[in-house]
XYZ file of C-alpha atoms in Angstrom:
262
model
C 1.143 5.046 -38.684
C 3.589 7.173 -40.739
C 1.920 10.452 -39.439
C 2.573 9.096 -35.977
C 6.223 8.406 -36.793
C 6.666 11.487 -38.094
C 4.965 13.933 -35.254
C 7.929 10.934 -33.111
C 10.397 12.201 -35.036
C 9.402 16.245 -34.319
C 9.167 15.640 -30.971
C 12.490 13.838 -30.707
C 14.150 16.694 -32.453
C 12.589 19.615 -30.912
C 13.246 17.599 -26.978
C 16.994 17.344 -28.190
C 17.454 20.760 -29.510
C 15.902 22.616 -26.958
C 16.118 20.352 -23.944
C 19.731 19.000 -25.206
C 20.462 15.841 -23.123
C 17.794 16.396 -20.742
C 15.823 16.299 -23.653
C 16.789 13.078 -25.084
C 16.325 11.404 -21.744
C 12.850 13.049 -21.144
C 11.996 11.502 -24.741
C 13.259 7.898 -23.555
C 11.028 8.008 -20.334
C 8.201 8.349 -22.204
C 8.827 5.375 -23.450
C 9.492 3.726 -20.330
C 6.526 4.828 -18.500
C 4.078 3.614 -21.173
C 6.761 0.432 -20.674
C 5.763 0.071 -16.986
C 1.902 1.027 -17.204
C 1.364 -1.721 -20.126
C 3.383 -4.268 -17.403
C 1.099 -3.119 -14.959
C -2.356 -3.969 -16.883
C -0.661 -7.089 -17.488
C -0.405 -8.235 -13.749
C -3.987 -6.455 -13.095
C -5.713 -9.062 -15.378
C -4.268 -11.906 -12.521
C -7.230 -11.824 -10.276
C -4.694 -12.663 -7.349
C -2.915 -9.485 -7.415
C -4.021 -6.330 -5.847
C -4.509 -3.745 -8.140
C -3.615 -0.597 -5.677
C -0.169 -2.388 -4.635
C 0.689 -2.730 -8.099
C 0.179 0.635 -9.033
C 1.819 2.318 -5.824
C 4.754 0.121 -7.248
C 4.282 1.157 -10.718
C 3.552 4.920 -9.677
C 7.182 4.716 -7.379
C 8.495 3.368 -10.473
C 7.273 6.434 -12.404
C 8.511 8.623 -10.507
C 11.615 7.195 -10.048
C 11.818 7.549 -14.426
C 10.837 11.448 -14.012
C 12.781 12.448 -11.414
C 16.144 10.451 -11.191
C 16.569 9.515 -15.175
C 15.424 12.871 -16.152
C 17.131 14.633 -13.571
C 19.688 12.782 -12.207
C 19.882 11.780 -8.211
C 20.675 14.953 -6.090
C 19.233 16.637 -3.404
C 16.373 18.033 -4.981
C 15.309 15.328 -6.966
C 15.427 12.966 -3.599
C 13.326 16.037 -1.628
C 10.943 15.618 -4.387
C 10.639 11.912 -4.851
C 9.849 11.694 -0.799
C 7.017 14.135 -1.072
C 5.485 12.815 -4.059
C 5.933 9.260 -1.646
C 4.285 10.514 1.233
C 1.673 12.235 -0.865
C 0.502 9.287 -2.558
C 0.456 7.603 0.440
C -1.895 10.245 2.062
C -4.122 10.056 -1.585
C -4.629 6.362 -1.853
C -7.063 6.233 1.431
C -8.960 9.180 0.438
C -9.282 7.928 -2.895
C -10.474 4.250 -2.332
C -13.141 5.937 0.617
C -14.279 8.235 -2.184
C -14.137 5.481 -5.258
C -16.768 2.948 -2.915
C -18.943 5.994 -1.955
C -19.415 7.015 -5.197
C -19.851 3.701 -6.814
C -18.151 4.759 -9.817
C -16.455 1.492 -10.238
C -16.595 -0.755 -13.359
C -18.295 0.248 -16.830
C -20.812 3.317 -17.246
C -24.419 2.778 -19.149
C -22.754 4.183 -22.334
C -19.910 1.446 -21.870
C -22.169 -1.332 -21.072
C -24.338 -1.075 -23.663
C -21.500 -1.626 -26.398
C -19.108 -4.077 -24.941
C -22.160 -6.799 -23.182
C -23.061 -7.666 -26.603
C -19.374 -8.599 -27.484
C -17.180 -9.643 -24.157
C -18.423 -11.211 -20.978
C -18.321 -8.557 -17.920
C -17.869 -11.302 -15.257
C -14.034 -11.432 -14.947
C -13.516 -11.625 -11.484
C -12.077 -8.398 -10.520
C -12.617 -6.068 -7.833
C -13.563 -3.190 -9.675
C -13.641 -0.899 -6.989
C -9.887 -1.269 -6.966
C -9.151 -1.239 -10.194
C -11.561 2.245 -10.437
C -9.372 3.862 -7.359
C -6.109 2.415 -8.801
C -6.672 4.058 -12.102
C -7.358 7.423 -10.335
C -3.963 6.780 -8.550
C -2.298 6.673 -11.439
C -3.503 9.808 -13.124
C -2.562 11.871 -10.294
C 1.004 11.129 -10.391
C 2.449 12.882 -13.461
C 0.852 16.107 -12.280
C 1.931 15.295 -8.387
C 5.750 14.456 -9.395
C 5.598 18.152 -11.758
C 4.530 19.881 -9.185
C 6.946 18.123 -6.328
C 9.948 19.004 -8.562
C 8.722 22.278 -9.572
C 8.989 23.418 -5.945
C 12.292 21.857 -5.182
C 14.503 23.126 -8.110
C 13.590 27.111 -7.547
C 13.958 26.606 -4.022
C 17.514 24.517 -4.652
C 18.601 27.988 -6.948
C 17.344 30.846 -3.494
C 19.604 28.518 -1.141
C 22.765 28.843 -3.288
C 21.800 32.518 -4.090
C 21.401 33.282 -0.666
C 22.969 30.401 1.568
C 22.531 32.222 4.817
C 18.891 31.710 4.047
C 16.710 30.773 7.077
C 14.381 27.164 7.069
C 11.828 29.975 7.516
C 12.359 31.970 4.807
C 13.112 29.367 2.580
C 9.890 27.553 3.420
C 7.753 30.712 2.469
C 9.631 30.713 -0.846
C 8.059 27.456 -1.863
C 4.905 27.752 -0.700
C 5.037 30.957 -2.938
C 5.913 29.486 -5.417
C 3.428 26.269 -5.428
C 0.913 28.848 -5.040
C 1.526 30.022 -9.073
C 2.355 26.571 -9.634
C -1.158 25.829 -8.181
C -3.941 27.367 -10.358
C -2.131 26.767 -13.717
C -1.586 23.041 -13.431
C -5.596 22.818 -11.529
C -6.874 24.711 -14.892
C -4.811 22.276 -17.237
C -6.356 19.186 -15.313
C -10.086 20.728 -16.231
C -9.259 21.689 -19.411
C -7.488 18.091 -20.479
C -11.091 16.726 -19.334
C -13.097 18.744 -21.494
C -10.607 18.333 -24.656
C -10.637 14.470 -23.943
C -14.441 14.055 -23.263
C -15.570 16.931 -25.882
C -17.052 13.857 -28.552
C -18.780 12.576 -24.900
C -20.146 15.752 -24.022
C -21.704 16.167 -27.401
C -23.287 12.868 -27.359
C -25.121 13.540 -23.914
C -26.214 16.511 -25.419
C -28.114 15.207 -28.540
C -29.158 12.561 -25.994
C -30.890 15.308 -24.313
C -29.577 14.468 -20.808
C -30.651 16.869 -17.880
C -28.342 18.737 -16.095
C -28.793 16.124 -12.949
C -28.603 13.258 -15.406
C -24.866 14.200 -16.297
C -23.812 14.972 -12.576
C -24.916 11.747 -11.856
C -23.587 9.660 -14.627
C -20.796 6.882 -13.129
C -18.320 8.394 -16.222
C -18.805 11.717 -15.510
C -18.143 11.693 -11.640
C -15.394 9.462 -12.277
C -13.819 12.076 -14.382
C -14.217 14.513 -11.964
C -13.193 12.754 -9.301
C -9.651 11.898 -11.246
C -9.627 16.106 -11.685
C -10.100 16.562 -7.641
C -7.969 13.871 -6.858
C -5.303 15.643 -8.494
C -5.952 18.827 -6.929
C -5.589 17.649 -4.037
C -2.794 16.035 -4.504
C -1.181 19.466 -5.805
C -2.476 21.242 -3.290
C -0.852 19.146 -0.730
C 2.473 18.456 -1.859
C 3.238 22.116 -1.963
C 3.735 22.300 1.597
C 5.229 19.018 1.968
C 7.819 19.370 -0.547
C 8.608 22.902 0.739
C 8.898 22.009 3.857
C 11.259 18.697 3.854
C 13.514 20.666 0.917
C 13.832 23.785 3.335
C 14.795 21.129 6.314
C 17.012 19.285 4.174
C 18.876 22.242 2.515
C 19.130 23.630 6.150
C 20.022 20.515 7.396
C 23.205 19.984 5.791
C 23.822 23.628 5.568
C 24.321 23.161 9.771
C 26.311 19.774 9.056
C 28.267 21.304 6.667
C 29.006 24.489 9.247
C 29.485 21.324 12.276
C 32.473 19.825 10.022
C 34.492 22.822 9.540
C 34.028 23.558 13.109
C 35.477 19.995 14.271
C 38.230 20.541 11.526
């Protein structure tokens, strides 16, 4: 417990020093999130509630911490926080489809085996929603970084160059989700393989086959939290490019419309 206290404490200090009072208020949220995702298992245990509405409601939540707390309300924070919205949105179908089909839902062979002997697995859930809810939820933090990624750079070429077309200003963030795109896919990958290293080594003294590990319900479900994501990247670049580039044109024009009348 100290050692955690004390890797707190470096992070607190480095966030403020570096980040200043961004910083401090990016330390706070994570705080709050893990506030609002232990809420959330608590209303998931009620058999009566539906997992994926609570979790669009905790991931809108979420987002609202990351964007607005962290970065205060303002045009590009509101661009973002609509495109990680619609995103979702678009995610949460495809998800549930792909969570049935692949039956991934509920505890693995390596998970049953340890907790039947100790805990009753009859609970009453769905599990299928709980399965495509929990894949919700680890897409957002990437899908929100991404979504806000976009909007700031492109918020800095309009007020470099206001006369900027929607155009032009749409290309911008499309080029620059596309560098945005492979780094954050690679760190998805690579934060499986780091967290599921022990796991890996297991199947391996286990002597699993090669089709024995592609099919396992923990390993798919893994990778279908890393293409989730993906996807989710993928397509928020050209949503949040384009409503930024509409918006920052937008009131460009009303701004232009004002004067005019004045």
């Amino acid at each position: 417990m100290n050692v955690l206290v004390v890797l707190s404490a470096i992070l607190f200090i480095l966030m403020v020093l570096i980040g200043g009072r961004k910083g401090l208020r990016s330390f706070i949220s994570l705080f709050l999130n893990f506030a609002v995702l232990i809420l959330t298992v608590f209303f998931l245990l009620d058999p009566a509630m539906n997992p994926i509405i609570l979790i669009l409601i905790a991931c809108a939540i979420i987002s609202c911490i990351n964007l607005f707390y962290i970065n205060e309300v303002n045009s590009k924070t509101k661009t973002a926080f609509l495109s990680t919205v619609i995103t979702i949105v678009f995610l949460v179908l495809l998800i549930y489809i792909m969570t049935d089909k692949l039956m991934i839902q509920g505890f693995s062979e390596e998970q049953v085996e340890e907790l039947s002997t100790l805990f009753s697995l009859y609970i009453g859930l769905d599990f299928v929603k709980i399965a495509a809810a929990m894949i919700i939820v680890s897409t957002i933090g990437a899908i929100t970084d991404v979504a806000i990624s976009i909007t700031s750079p492109m918020q800095e070429i309009f007020d470099q160059n206001p006369g900027i077309t929607k155009k032009d200003l749409f290309i911008s963030g499309i080029r620059i989700g596309r560098d945005i795109l492979g780094s954050n896919t690679n760190t998805l990958f690579f934060a499986f393989f780091g967290g599921y290293l022990a796991l890996l080594l297991w199947v391996k003294d286990m002597e699993y086959s090669i089709g024995e590990i592609a099919n396992s319900k923990i390993f798919t479900s893994e990778l279908l939290i890393i293409l989730s994501a993906g996807i989710g990247i993928a397509m928020i670049i050209p949503i949040a490019s384009w409503i930024n580039s509409y918006y920052l044109v937008k009131k460009r024009e009303q701004k232009a419309l004002q004067k005019q009348e004045e």
